[in-house]
XYZ file of C-alpha atoms in Angstrom:
758
model
C 37.981 -14.249 -2.303
C 34.315 -15.163 -3.821
C 33.358 -12.250 -6.678
C 29.870 -12.733 -8.202
C 30.233 -9.521 -10.521
C 30.388 -6.082 -8.726
C 29.333 -7.816 -5.181
C 32.541 -9.735 -3.226
C 33.771 -10.716 0.252
C 37.249 -9.654 0.252
C 39.174 -9.572 3.351
C 36.784 -10.254 5.412
C 34.035 -7.809 3.774
C 31.217 -7.463 1.937
C 32.123 -5.108 -0.833
C 29.763 -3.488 -3.056
C 30.955 -1.619 -6.127
C 33.794 -0.954 -4.150
C 32.276 0.226 -0.862
C 32.242 -1.949 2.264
C 29.176 -2.295 3.600
C 29.647 -5.099 6.057
C 33.138 -5.405 7.639
C 34.634 -8.623 9.927
C 32.196 -11.218 7.459
C 32.237 -14.628 9.343
C 34.041 -17.428 7.572
C 30.473 -19.338 7.874
C 29.152 -16.794 5.506
C 29.298 -18.186 1.593
C 28.303 -15.482 -0.883
C 26.570 -17.255 -4.318
C 26.064 -15.675 -7.343
C 22.432 -14.848 -8.306
C 21.530 -16.300 -11.783
C 19.117 -14.061 -13.770
C 20.614 -11.224 -12.636
C 22.175 -10.010 -15.764
C 24.610 -7.384 -15.313
C 23.282 -5.681 -11.682
C 25.449 -6.535 -8.484
C 23.802 -9.535 -7.198
C 24.221 -12.499 -5.233
C 22.502 -14.386 -2.174
C 24.116 -14.632 1.331
C 23.784 -18.673 2.868
C 25.725 -19.709 6.038
C 25.894 -22.535 7.702
C 25.973 -24.207 11.308
C 27.518 -27.008 13.076
C 23.916 -28.651 14.390
C 20.622 -28.923 13.186
C 17.988 -26.914 14.495
C 14.538 -24.907 13.634
C 15.982 -21.888 14.672
C 19.278 -20.317 13.944
C 21.455 -16.543 14.225
C 23.546 -16.056 11.966
C 25.981 -12.679 12.732
C 26.893 -11.727 8.578
C 29.173 -8.730 9.132
C 29.422 -5.322 11.245
C 27.508 -2.278 9.945
C 28.999 1.611 10.469
C 28.410 4.368 9.098
C 25.966 3.955 6.324
C 22.718 5.487 6.101
C 20.079 2.682 5.550
C 16.230 2.485 5.937
C 14.519 -0.835 6.643
C 10.864 -1.999 7.280
C 10.607 -3.952 10.094
C 7.438 -5.815 11.981
C 7.054 -3.775 14.538
C 3.755 -5.805 15.893
C 2.773 -9.549 14.189
C 0.434 -7.884 11.937
C 2.340 -4.723 9.761
C 5.754 -2.987 9.618
C 6.499 -0.119 9.491
C 9.743 1.984 8.762
C 13.240 2.492 10.963
C 16.287 4.860 9.297
C 19.688 4.368 10.766
C 23.452 4.098 10.753
C 24.907 1.262 12.447
C 24.052 -2.441 13.018
C 22.759 -1.982 16.503
C 19.861 0.300 14.809
C 18.219 -2.549 12.584
C 14.918 -3.751 14.563
C 13.891 -7.658 15.338
C 11.684 -8.678 12.294
C 13.707 -6.574 9.347
C 11.926 -8.069 6.224
C 13.499 -5.271 4.145
C 16.424 -2.962 4.040
C 18.222 -0.970 1.383
C 21.643 0.935 1.929
C 23.697 4.085 0.475
C 26.892 3.964 -0.006
C 29.691 6.224 -2.103
C 33.139 5.861 -2.921
C 35.428 7.388 -0.543
C 36.992 11.042 -1.606
C 39.773 13.505 0.068
C 38.269 15.192 2.574
C 37.805 18.824 0.847
C 37.040 17.392 -2.189
C 33.380 17.365 -4.185
C 32.546 13.614 -4.688
C 30.965 12.816 -8.262
C 31.111 9.133 -7.651
C 27.326 7.745 -7.677
C 25.669 7.056 -5.060
C 24.881 3.099 -4.862
C 22.111 1.540 -3.214
C 21.875 -1.984 -1.847
C 19.206 -3.882 -1.166
C 18.956 -6.518 1.256
C 15.748 -9.140 0.946
C 15.506 -11.836 3.720
C 13.934 -15.018 2.050
C 12.024 -18.264 2.166
C 14.303 -21.286 1.594
C 12.534 -24.605 1.859
C 11.041 -24.553 5.002
C 12.491 -22.023 6.544
C 11.914 -18.280 6.972
C 14.618 -15.566 7.162
C 14.603 -12.008 8.137
C 17.741 -9.195 9.678
C 18.306 -8.281 12.876
C 20.595 -6.118 14.564
C 22.806 -6.481 17.993
C 24.767 -4.320 20.373
C 28.326 -5.217 18.345
C 26.464 -3.088 15.684
C 26.363 -6.362 13.408
C 23.881 -7.284 11.445
C 22.306 -11.073 11.845
C 20.367 -13.359 9.941
C 17.240 -15.198 12.132
C 15.993 -18.324 9.910
C 13.506 -20.737 11.434
C 10.984 -23.116 10.712
C 8.258 -22.881 13.448
C 8.182 -26.281 14.024
C 10.545 -28.079 16.689
C 10.375 -31.046 13.772
C 11.878 -29.297 11.028
C 15.443 -28.563 11.420
C 18.603 -27.759 9.859
C 22.135 -27.025 9.982
C 22.254 -24.289 6.547
C 20.970 -22.303 3.964
C 22.096 -21.270 0.767
C 19.705 -18.601 -0.535
C 18.433 -16.668 2.765
C 19.087 -13.176 1.794
C 19.331 -11.493 -1.510
C 21.420 -8.669 -2.587
C 20.992 -6.362 -5.162
C 22.833 -2.968 -6.190
C 22.723 0.025 -8.249
C 22.472 3.746 -8.588
C 18.655 4.064 -8.765
C 16.753 2.841 -5.777
C 13.172 2.532 -7.461
C 15.344 0.062 -10.072
C 16.757 -1.699 -7.846
C 14.296 -3.382 -5.730
C 12.209 -3.674 -8.928
C 14.761 -5.744 -10.496
C 15.512 -7.235 -7.834
C 11.738 -8.718 -6.648
C 11.865 -9.518 -10.579
C 14.848 -11.619 -10.530
C 13.332 -13.597 -6.923
C 10.379 -14.276 -9.132
C 12.494 -16.173 -11.601
C 14.024 -17.887 -8.551
C 11.789 -18.593 -5.872
C 8.732 -18.993 -8.413
C 6.424 -18.929 -5.457
C 4.966 -15.366 -6.182
C 4.726 -13.043 -9.008
C 5.583 -9.406 -9.245
C 2.902 -6.543 -9.316
C 3.150 -6.374 -12.805
C 1.995 -9.537 -13.722
C -1.343 -9.120 -11.915
C -4.722 -8.573 -12.599
C -5.349 -5.460 -10.495
C -9.251 -5.978 -9.643
C -11.651 -2.737 -10.911
C -12.642 -1.350 -7.687
C -9.242 0.800 -6.956
C -10.185 2.960 -9.515
C -13.875 4.035 -8.005
C -14.781 5.471 -4.535
C -15.680 3.204 -1.555
C -17.332 2.979 1.643
C -16.425 0.235 4.425
C -18.447 -0.632 7.347
C -15.764 -1.001 9.523
C -15.329 2.367 11.585
C -18.879 3.624 10.745
C -20.224 0.118 13.233
C -17.517 -1.938 14.192
C -18.926 -5.435 14.458
C -22.062 -3.731 15.181
C -22.821 -3.441 11.462
C -26.569 -4.338 10.052
C -28.135 -4.875 6.961
C -30.041 -1.611 7.667
C -26.659 -0.062 8.750
C -25.235 -0.742 5.168
C -28.309 0.974 4.057
C -27.772 4.165 5.606
C -24.272 4.546 4.492
C -24.645 3.871 0.955
C -27.822 5.979 0.928
C -26.115 8.971 2.758
C -22.904 9.151 0.590
C -24.828 8.858 -2.721
C -27.480 11.679 -1.645
C -24.582 13.649 -0.848
C -23.574 13.566 -4.365
C -20.480 11.286 -3.643
C -21.593 7.854 -4.557
C -19.652 5.125 -3.387
C -19.161 2.472 -6.612
C -17.351 -0.203 -4.189
C -18.412 -1.448 -0.777
C -16.634 -3.552 1.938
C -19.163 -4.952 4.697
C -16.234 -5.391 7.235
C -16.110 -7.869 10.451
C -19.412 -8.325 11.953
C -21.682 -9.689 9.210
C -20.925 -13.913 9.906
C -22.417 -16.474 11.966
C -20.022 -16.961 14.937
C -19.973 -18.520 18.638
C -18.709 -16.925 22.082
C -16.079 -19.704 22.821
C -15.639 -17.919 26.578
C -18.127 -19.033 29.276
C -19.385 -15.970 31.457
C -18.103 -16.255 34.697
C -14.922 -18.400 33.809
C -11.998 -18.052 35.518
C -9.546 -16.959 32.630
C -5.796 -15.646 32.806
C -6.990 -13.110 29.249
C -9.972 -11.151 29.798
C -9.462 -7.890 27.791
C -9.332 -9.643 23.978
C -11.485 -12.302 25.176
C -13.849 -11.789 21.805
C -11.124 -12.646 19.589
C -11.359 -16.185 20.693
C -14.888 -16.473 18.911
C -15.173 -19.035 15.971
C -17.122 -19.208 12.971
C -20.022 -21.709 13.309
C -21.611 -21.157 9.783
C -20.479 -19.919 6.206
C -23.549 -17.933 5.812
C -24.633 -14.427 7.181
C -25.636 -13.842 10.929
C -29.113 -12.601 12.362
C -28.873 -8.952 11.357
C -27.865 -9.380 7.984
C -31.637 -11.362 7.537
C -33.073 -8.757 5.997
C -36.891 -8.889 5.191
C -38.241 -8.411 1.887
C -41.325 -6.358 0.926
C -41.462 -6.330 4.756
C -41.814 -10.226 5.221
C -38.772 -12.664 6.187
C -37.905 -14.975 3.176
C -35.958 -18.087 3.450
C -35.718 -18.311 -0.199
C -33.605 -15.458 -1.055
C -30.585 -15.076 1.912
C -30.402 -12.099 3.733
C -26.985 -10.847 2.004
C -27.858 -11.404 -1.128
C -31.059 -8.634 -0.134
C -28.451 -6.261 0.763
C -26.258 -7.030 -2.036
C -28.618 -6.273 -4.642
C -29.984 -3.193 -3.205
C -26.685 -2.019 -3.121
C -26.116 -2.570 -6.382
C -29.808 -1.801 -7.812
C -30.865 1.030 -5.413
C -27.217 2.806 -4.811
C -25.109 1.870 -8.231
C -22.427 0.128 -6.106
C -20.317 -1.791 -9.011
C -18.284 -4.108 -6.182
C -19.406 -5.411 -2.872
C -16.573 -7.204 -0.944
C -16.926 -9.066 2.393
C -14.387 -9.588 5.046
C -13.186 -12.949 6.729
C -9.827 -13.835 8.369
C -7.632 -16.211 6.649
C -8.666 -18.524 9.294
C -12.203 -17.746 9.172
C -12.500 -15.592 11.979
C -10.500 -14.141 14.687
C -10.259 -17.784 16.527
C -10.909 -19.726 13.518
C -13.747 -22.340 12.542
C -15.389 -24.052 15.810
C -14.529 -27.593 15.331
C -17.071 -29.854 15.051
C -19.401 -27.066 14.277
C -22.994 -28.270 13.050
C -22.433 -28.432 8.905
C -18.566 -27.757 9.465
C -17.838 -30.652 10.414
C -15.892 -31.822 7.091
C -13.304 -29.247 7.365
C -11.396 -30.857 10.260
C -10.878 -27.903 12.591
C -8.768 -28.926 15.987
C -7.861 -26.574 18.348
C -4.370 -25.184 18.064
C -2.431 -22.477 20.243
C 0.039 -20.273 18.707
C 3.516 -19.806 19.165
C 5.223 -16.542 18.153
C 8.851 -15.923 16.875
C 11.368 -14.588 19.315
C 11.556 -11.451 17.205
C 7.877 -10.610 16.944
C 8.056 -11.371 20.574
C 10.542 -8.716 21.135
C 8.345 -5.877 19.350
C 4.882 -5.132 20.312
C 2.756 -7.274 22.458
C -0.775 -7.992 20.983
C -3.928 -8.380 22.686
C -5.385 -11.027 19.684
C -2.353 -13.231 20.879
C -2.503 -12.688 24.106
C -6.119 -14.136 24.393
C -5.368 -16.367 21.372
C -2.765 -18.212 23.394
C -5.135 -19.152 26.104
C -8.106 -20.162 24.135
C -6.786 -21.478 21.151
C -7.995 -21.085 17.464
C -9.899 -23.304 15.315
C -7.519 -24.297 12.389
C -8.891 -25.985 9.520
C -7.178 -28.700 8.300
C -4.680 -27.328 5.391
C -5.673 -30.511 3.581
C -9.302 -28.804 3.562
C -9.113 -25.417 3.812
C -9.507 -25.272 -0.094
C -12.686 -26.958 0.277
C -13.659 -24.481 3.214
C -12.644 -21.395 1.297
C -14.384 -22.948 -2.136
C -17.755 -23.644 -0.036
C -17.752 -20.009 1.666
C -16.321 -17.885 -2.082
C -19.034 -19.841 -3.859
C -21.887 -19.234 -1.705
C -20.805 -15.552 -1.696
C -20.750 -15.138 -5.113
C -24.275 -16.689 -4.914
C -25.340 -13.353 -3.209
C -23.384 -11.282 -5.719
C -20.205 -10.825 -3.673
C -17.375 -9.987 -5.552
C -14.773 -10.591 -3.666
C -13.540 -10.676 -0.366
C -10.762 -8.636 2.403
C -9.011 -11.744 3.997
C -7.324 -10.148 7.173
C -5.937 -11.801 10.147
C -3.413 -13.651 7.792
C -0.451 -13.648 10.074
C -1.986 -15.498 12.807
C -1.289 -18.786 10.229
C 3.053 -18.494 10.522
C 2.167 -19.154 14.576
C 0.486 -22.514 14.154
C 2.894 -24.620 11.853
C 4.002 -26.902 14.662
C 2.998 -30.573 12.878
C 2.295 -28.992 9.851
C 5.735 -28.871 8.468
C 6.162 -25.107 9.704
C 5.335 -22.204 9.422
C 6.218 -21.641 5.639
C 4.532 -24.683 4.845
C 1.549 -24.132 6.073
C 1.170 -20.223 5.197
C 1.712 -21.524 1.665
C -1.087 -24.197 1.349
C -3.574 -21.569 3.366
C -2.553 -19.104 0.538
C -3.035 -21.386 -2.551
C -6.190 -22.573 -1.050
C -7.362 -19.129 -0.821
C -6.087 -17.911 -4.094
C -7.665 -20.785 -5.857
C -11.028 -20.210 -4.623
C -10.614 -16.686 -5.289
C -9.571 -17.914 -8.897
C -12.893 -19.674 -9.431
C -15.280 -17.690 -7.527
C -14.099 -14.089 -8.254
C -13.365 -13.159 -12.134
C -12.103 -9.798 -11.195
C -9.749 -10.907 -8.665
C -11.807 -10.134 -6.097
C -9.215 -10.371 -2.905
C -7.120 -7.556 -0.602
C -5.128 -8.890 1.849
C -5.010 -7.381 5.281
C -3.111 -8.354 8.471
C -0.452 -9.875 6.214
C 3.240 -8.378 6.440
C 5.620 -11.557 6.632
C 7.318 -12.796 4.171
C 5.974 -15.876 4.440
C 2.586 -14.673 2.382
C 4.395 -11.923 0.371
C 6.578 -14.370 -1.208
C 3.747 -17.352 -1.607
C 1.245 -14.961 -3.643
C 1.142 -15.296 -6.865
C -2.696 -13.815 -7.993
C -3.765 -11.680 -5.041
C -2.862 -7.745 -6.061
C -3.778 -5.763 -3.512
C -2.469 -5.463 -0.104
C -3.064 -3.320 3.360
C -0.044 -0.767 3.139
C 0.211 -0.088 7.000
C -1.828 -0.592 10.450
C -5.161 0.525 10.584
C -6.102 4.450 10.125
C -7.716 5.108 13.947
C -9.808 7.650 14.360
C -9.770 8.431 18.224
C -5.613 7.966 18.423
C -3.799 10.988 17.797
C -0.503 9.486 17.488
C -1.911 7.456 14.401
C -2.010 9.819 11.587
C 1.254 11.270 10.962
C 2.938 7.728 11.562
C 0.287 6.106 8.903
C 1.192 8.311 6.193
C 4.904 7.666 6.586
C 4.336 4.045 7.011
C 2.280 3.640 3.896
C 4.674 5.426 1.913
C 7.808 3.502 2.807
C 5.958 0.186 3.022
C 5.189 1.035 -0.634
C 8.752 1.230 -1.212
C 8.940 -2.394 -0.812
C 5.108 -4.054 -0.667
C 4.942 -1.868 -4.079
C 6.714 -4.445 -6.087
C 4.437 -7.346 -5.151
C 0.940 -5.831 -4.718
C -0.789 -2.912 -5.260
C -1.254 -1.134 -1.677
C -3.869 0.204 -0.179
C -3.378 2.870 2.222
C -6.726 2.175 3.982
C -10.180 3.910 4.404
C -10.594 7.258 6.638
C -13.031 9.590 8.141
C -13.433 12.370 5.750
C -15.137 14.521 8.620
C -12.191 14.223 11.099
C -9.510 16.869 12.095
C -6.653 15.316 9.864
C -9.343 14.862 7.430
C -7.726 16.581 4.643
C -4.299 15.119 5.394
C -4.852 11.659 5.037
C -7.190 12.629 1.655
C -4.347 14.180 -0.060
C -1.863 11.441 1.204
C -4.321 8.780 -0.708
C -4.694 10.878 -3.526
C -0.662 10.786 -4.776
C -0.691 7.202 -3.177
C -1.877 5.276 -6.360
C -4.071 3.013 -3.966
C -8.164 2.324 -3.611
C -9.463 5.257 -2.081
C -12.446 4.798 0.595
C -13.853 5.861 3.226
C -15.646 4.742 6.887
C -17.786 7.536 7.723
C -20.709 7.325 9.675
C -24.032 7.867 7.785
C -24.639 11.862 7.919
C -21.147 12.361 9.005
C -19.562 13.702 5.736
C -16.888 16.319 4.778
C -18.486 16.367 1.332
C -16.285 19.353 0.008
C -13.443 17.390 0.911
C -14.655 14.195 -0.707
C -15.438 16.095 -4.068
C -11.643 16.832 -4.488
C -11.106 12.880 -4.314
C -14.383 11.944 -6.153
C -16.028 12.688 -9.505
C -19.666 12.821 -9.973
C -19.817 9.305 -11.749
C -18.427 8.095 -8.249
C -14.787 7.665 -10.420
C -11.365 8.758 -8.789
C -8.145 10.093 -10.295
C -5.762 7.324 -9.209
C -2.141 7.878 -10.132
C -0.466 4.927 -11.912
C 1.902 3.798 -9.454
C 2.486 2.929 -5.913
C 3.219 6.028 -4.127
C 6.556 5.996 -2.498
C 9.273 8.654 -0.761
C 11.575 10.590 -2.842
C 14.983 9.659 -3.112
C 16.483 12.494 -0.745
C 13.838 11.333 1.972
C 14.470 7.853 1.707
C 17.264 7.725 4.437
C 15.896 10.779 6.667
C 13.549 10.277 9.276
C 10.254 12.021 9.054
C 8.507 11.009 11.921
C 11.625 11.281 14.490
C 14.267 13.965 13.266
C 12.400 16.992 14.000
C 14.009 18.283 10.570
C 12.490 16.453 7.766
C 9.710 16.863 5.496
C 8.154 13.687 3.830
C 7.886 13.615 0.090
C 5.765 10.978 -2.065
C 6.156 10.865 -5.680
C 3.902 9.652 -8.240
C 2.883 9.458 -12.124
C 0.044 10.447 -13.786
C -0.231 9.921 -17.729
C 1.312 12.861 -18.829
C 2.362 14.719 -15.395
C 4.344 13.645 -12.179
C 3.057 14.507 -8.765
C 4.499 15.063 -5.220
C 3.192 15.199 -1.775
C 4.785 16.878 0.703
C 4.002 16.415 4.672
C 4.849 17.301 8.099
C 4.927 14.037 9.747
C 6.714 15.136 12.820
C 6.313 14.159 16.459
C 4.929 10.393 16.519
C 6.070 7.316 15.990
C 6.483 3.495 17.342
C 8.565 3.350 20.332
C 11.291 0.272 20.605
C 11.449 1.096 24.532
C 7.652 1.271 25.298
C 6.444 -1.257 22.239
C 3.992 1.397 21.105
C 3.300 3.995 18.651
C 3.177 7.289 20.689
C 3.589 10.577 20.222
C 7.231 11.838 21.267
C 6.978 15.787 20.646
C 3.605 17.552 21.519
C 5.002 20.301 19.735
C 7.045 19.816 16.348
C 8.422 22.755 14.627
C 7.314 24.627 11.369
C 9.740 22.655 8.488
C 11.080 24.143 5.289
C 11.987 21.852 2.465
C 11.904 22.219 -1.385
C 10.920 20.354 -4.170
C 12.139 20.007 -8.317
C 10.845 17.978 -11.020
C 13.031 15.148 -10.756
C 11.690 14.294 -7.246
C 9.191 12.473 -9.486
C 11.875 9.732 -10.471
C 10.296 8.984 -13.718
C 9.246 11.923 -14.943
C 10.928 11.632 -17.974
C 8.700 8.673 -19.214
C 5.605 11.047 -19.444
C 7.388 14.206 -20.470
C 8.100 12.702 -24.479
C 10.919 12.897 -26.816
C 12.793 16.155 -27.050
C 11.784 17.335 -23.317
C 13.902 20.198 -21.938
C 13.583 19.441 -18.606
C 11.747 22.565 -17.716
C 8.152 22.391 -16.180
C 4.977 23.707 -14.999
C 4.147 23.510 -11.438
C 0.683 23.898 -10.296
C 1.011 24.116 -6.176
C -2.460 22.995 -5.592
C -3.100 24.438 -2.336
C -1.960 27.674 -2.883
C -3.663 27.923 -6.339
C 0.267 29.010 -7.903
C 1.357 28.244 -11.233
C 5.092 28.586 -11.683
C 7.136 28.139 -14.690
C 10.141 25.992 -13.555
C 13.355 26.075 -15.209
C 15.734 22.976 -15.589
C 17.058 22.026 -12.050
C 15.360 24.764 -10.087
C 13.413 23.937 -7.059
C 10.818 25.318 -5.200
C 10.450 26.062 -1.578
C 7.675 24.493 0.666
C 6.933 25.654 4.728
C 4.557 23.316 6.636
C 3.171 22.451 9.899
C 2.756 19.418 11.579
C -0.235 17.542 10.013
C -0.270 20.210 7.040
C 0.884 19.335 3.798
C 1.142 20.486 -0.133
C 0.521 19.099 -3.386
C 2.922 19.867 -5.989
C 1.699 18.666 -9.847
C 4.812 18.915 -12.459
C 3.876 19.354 -16.016
C 6.542 18.936 -18.737
C 6.536 21.936 -20.714
C 6.402 21.004 -24.431
C 7.996 23.770 -26.919
C 5.460 24.035 -29.690
C 7.675 27.213 -31.288
C 10.460 29.618 -30.300
C 7.508 31.766 -28.625
C 4.847 29.288 -27.679
C 5.098 26.769 -25.181
C 2.209 24.371 -23.783
C 1.514 22.115 -20.531
C -1.429 20.689 -19.404
C -2.457 20.778 -15.771
C -5.641 19.059 -15.181
C -8.625 19.530 -13.145
C -7.590 22.391 -10.662
C -10.450 21.959 -8.197
C -9.002 17.995 -7.906
C -5.922 16.740 -4.777
C -4.948 14.765 -7.982
C -5.295 17.211 -10.605
C -3.017 15.924 -13.427
C -4.672 12.629 -12.753
C -7.643 13.516 -15.131
C -5.197 14.524 -18.148
C -5.127 11.142 -20.120
C -4.081 12.041 -23.539
C -1.754 15.456 -24.772
C -0.510 15.721 -27.774
C 0.476 19.152 -30.147
C -0.143 19.257 -33.795
C 2.323 21.115 -35.895
C 0.252 23.500 -38.229
C 0.989 24.052 -42.045
C 3.020 26.915 -42.730
C 0.366 28.836 -44.491
C -1.697 28.667 -41.783
C -2.937 31.589 -39.263
C -2.428 28.841 -36.217
C 0.497 27.863 -34.861
C -0.401 24.399 -33.534
C -3.538 22.572 -32.455
C -3.275 20.644 -28.830
C -5.248 17.902 -28.717
C -6.058 16.637 -24.996
C -8.097 13.797 -23.502
C -9.397 14.927 -20.076
C -11.523 12.566 -17.406
C -13.992 14.222 -15.095
C -16.117 17.709 -14.300
C -15.162 21.186 -13.313
C -12.196 23.808 -13.577
C -9.818 22.741 -16.360
C -6.307 24.427 -16.150
C -3.391 24.423 -18.892
C 0.109 26.758 -19.152
C 0.255 28.741 -22.778
C 2.685 31.015 -23.044
C 0.466 32.999 -25.143
C -3.479 33.644 -25.085
C -5.163 30.586 -27.296
C -7.171 31.762 -30.068
C -9.874 29.142 -29.652
C -10.865 26.199 -27.063
C -13.284 23.746 -27.831
C -14.879 21.147 -25.878
C -16.502 17.817 -27.453
C -17.787 19.836 -30.611
C -18.689 22.889 -29.231
C -16.780 25.911 -28.861
C -15.726 26.781 -25.407
C -15.207 30.191 -23.436
C -12.513 30.582 -21.888
C -9.972 33.038 -19.197
C -6.636 33.130 -19.592
C -4.025 35.084 -17.203
C -1.648 36.812 -18.861
C 1.018 36.872 -16.035
C 0.829 33.745 -14.884
C 0.020 31.846 -18.507
C -2.784 30.025 -16.669
C -5.692 29.158 -19.099
C -8.725 27.794 -17.708
C -11.982 26.425 -18.873
C -15.228 24.657 -17.332
C -16.157 21.094 -18.389
C -19.362 20.309 -18.585
C -21.448 17.274 -16.464
C -21.692 13.784 -18.679
C -24.023 11.012 -17.570
C -21.313 8.773 -19.086
C -19.310 7.017 -16.765
C -15.134 7.489 -16.898
C -15.833 9.975 -20.201
C -12.842 11.524 -21.658
C -13.871 15.242 -22.826
C -11.769 15.775 -26.221
C -10.190 19.454 -25.918
C -8.874 21.535 -29.133
C -6.740 24.097 -27.995
C -5.551 26.506 -31.459
C -2.547 28.640 -30.298
């Protein structure tokens, strides 16, 4: 028997805190204690085989009757979630899994034992990468591979990390921090510099123009949003600005026709002809066209940060070998080879194309020079950062370069070194990057796209998009700040997407076509200065949603929680009806008329609400229901029902109640017209008055923004001031709602001092 604190293999079972998680553990599976885990239940799972190979599949035990949630790659680029109760439910390419267990009890008697949450994290070890998968025998398997037939082994000692505890959010947080020390190849999100653009509203050119973007189109888009009163302060110029060559000969007989454009290769590091913007009506060879575009964006439209797109390999098809002026990068044609797990999930038109036409791969010893010259040029044009896309292609090109892990790490190290040198604000967004080869190799990159794209014309994509970003953020949010992607403000599902991003703690940006905006909607997200009220953490599913399936089970609502500085927020969404189908191997609608669902919310859905409630909080809250505008005083342990149709949502703001005297209590709510109302409140302090005063207390607040501010007060206030001016206010005796109007200010990120006397 092997004992590692509260994890052991006993009588062939993997036991965690006395609960059997896996049975029938084979003899070739080894459990090793995890140094640095403190008193936590933690261990590494390893395995050995009889001979060396570049790919091994090791069964590690049978999973039956325990609920789990996992994140797996349904296609090469992206993860989504899957729930189940047995080994065969675990998909190929599972990169994260959490299992729920509880001590067995006598039937009919209450079970007061704590729920144990056990996290399984397949890792990188040396030149190998591990993932989990299930088989028809309900066994969980480790699949470890190098991606290079010359890189072989017969064993791994730290293939999967197991960590357990009673709070799922603490378990994954602690697990990743232990691995940070053990692997020393990545850093936790909390240690990374988050780029400043995340706190400002943005616009991306992608869904507005796709690759047809031009300098004139960028100008039109910025002008349109600015004139509408929601000025974008960050801009992403997406795919379509670079110099590329078409590598597919016209009329050429070719196996692949659809997607052939993905074989296009980069032919230069500067902008293409569409961005050779004229200055004062004349072409200029002195000032680069891209610099003119960036200067106009910043000087005429108040944009603070401009990012541009490029692929990790340069372009979709890489860098053209021996392209004029780019010979020094030693680019050579390489042909992708996908892992069996990826091939077993969703086919991809990009890979179909590149497997025929090849990709121009910059030599890993020259890739820093490539990035540095590209980024240095962009920096001279005033660009502040890059959105680096198509990242996972590198894992398929490891043959001859030490394998997938070695090649991916070389590329990421070069990328981060160049970003650090050229973009002081750590300006990098990672995209199409959901492989652990990259996730466990990022020491600096701090923003990661959290799911597959927003697809404005695909009705099946909208509900699964919201559930995927939430569940993926449970894992990805420990490494980087999740980015829940752009959306269209003028769209049938626009409110749904906007509300999710308001509770996601993510950057907020749209990809509207010029003139196609829902300004009323945007004003619920964007303040007049172009800033947003961003929640403090990555938005994640509430504890009672972790193992239910809000996309497929027909009965569950999705609840996403987050924290603001003085309150918590829970967004509730009906996401039923669509998801990724493991049979058809694509995202589709499986229920054309999903039903209306009812659930409930309570203060403890905000897992860390006690952290912002202050000392002496009695667990009572004021709840502000955003869509209905209701204000409810909620006692400790009580809940509020919520009923939603598909593509409907509600936002609940949980504001801890401060008891001032036996008869006076107070709670700050925030800007009532904003989706993330509580995000406006940055400080709330109660100052008890002296005994000889007619005033019981003075409440001092700092509130950011403009519009209707709301708070709960159990009795009518005596006086309210904003800044140094007395402010008229309204008070509803029935609900205790106090409202007043915050004036418009020209100062960015201004925090109004509000004083309320009671």
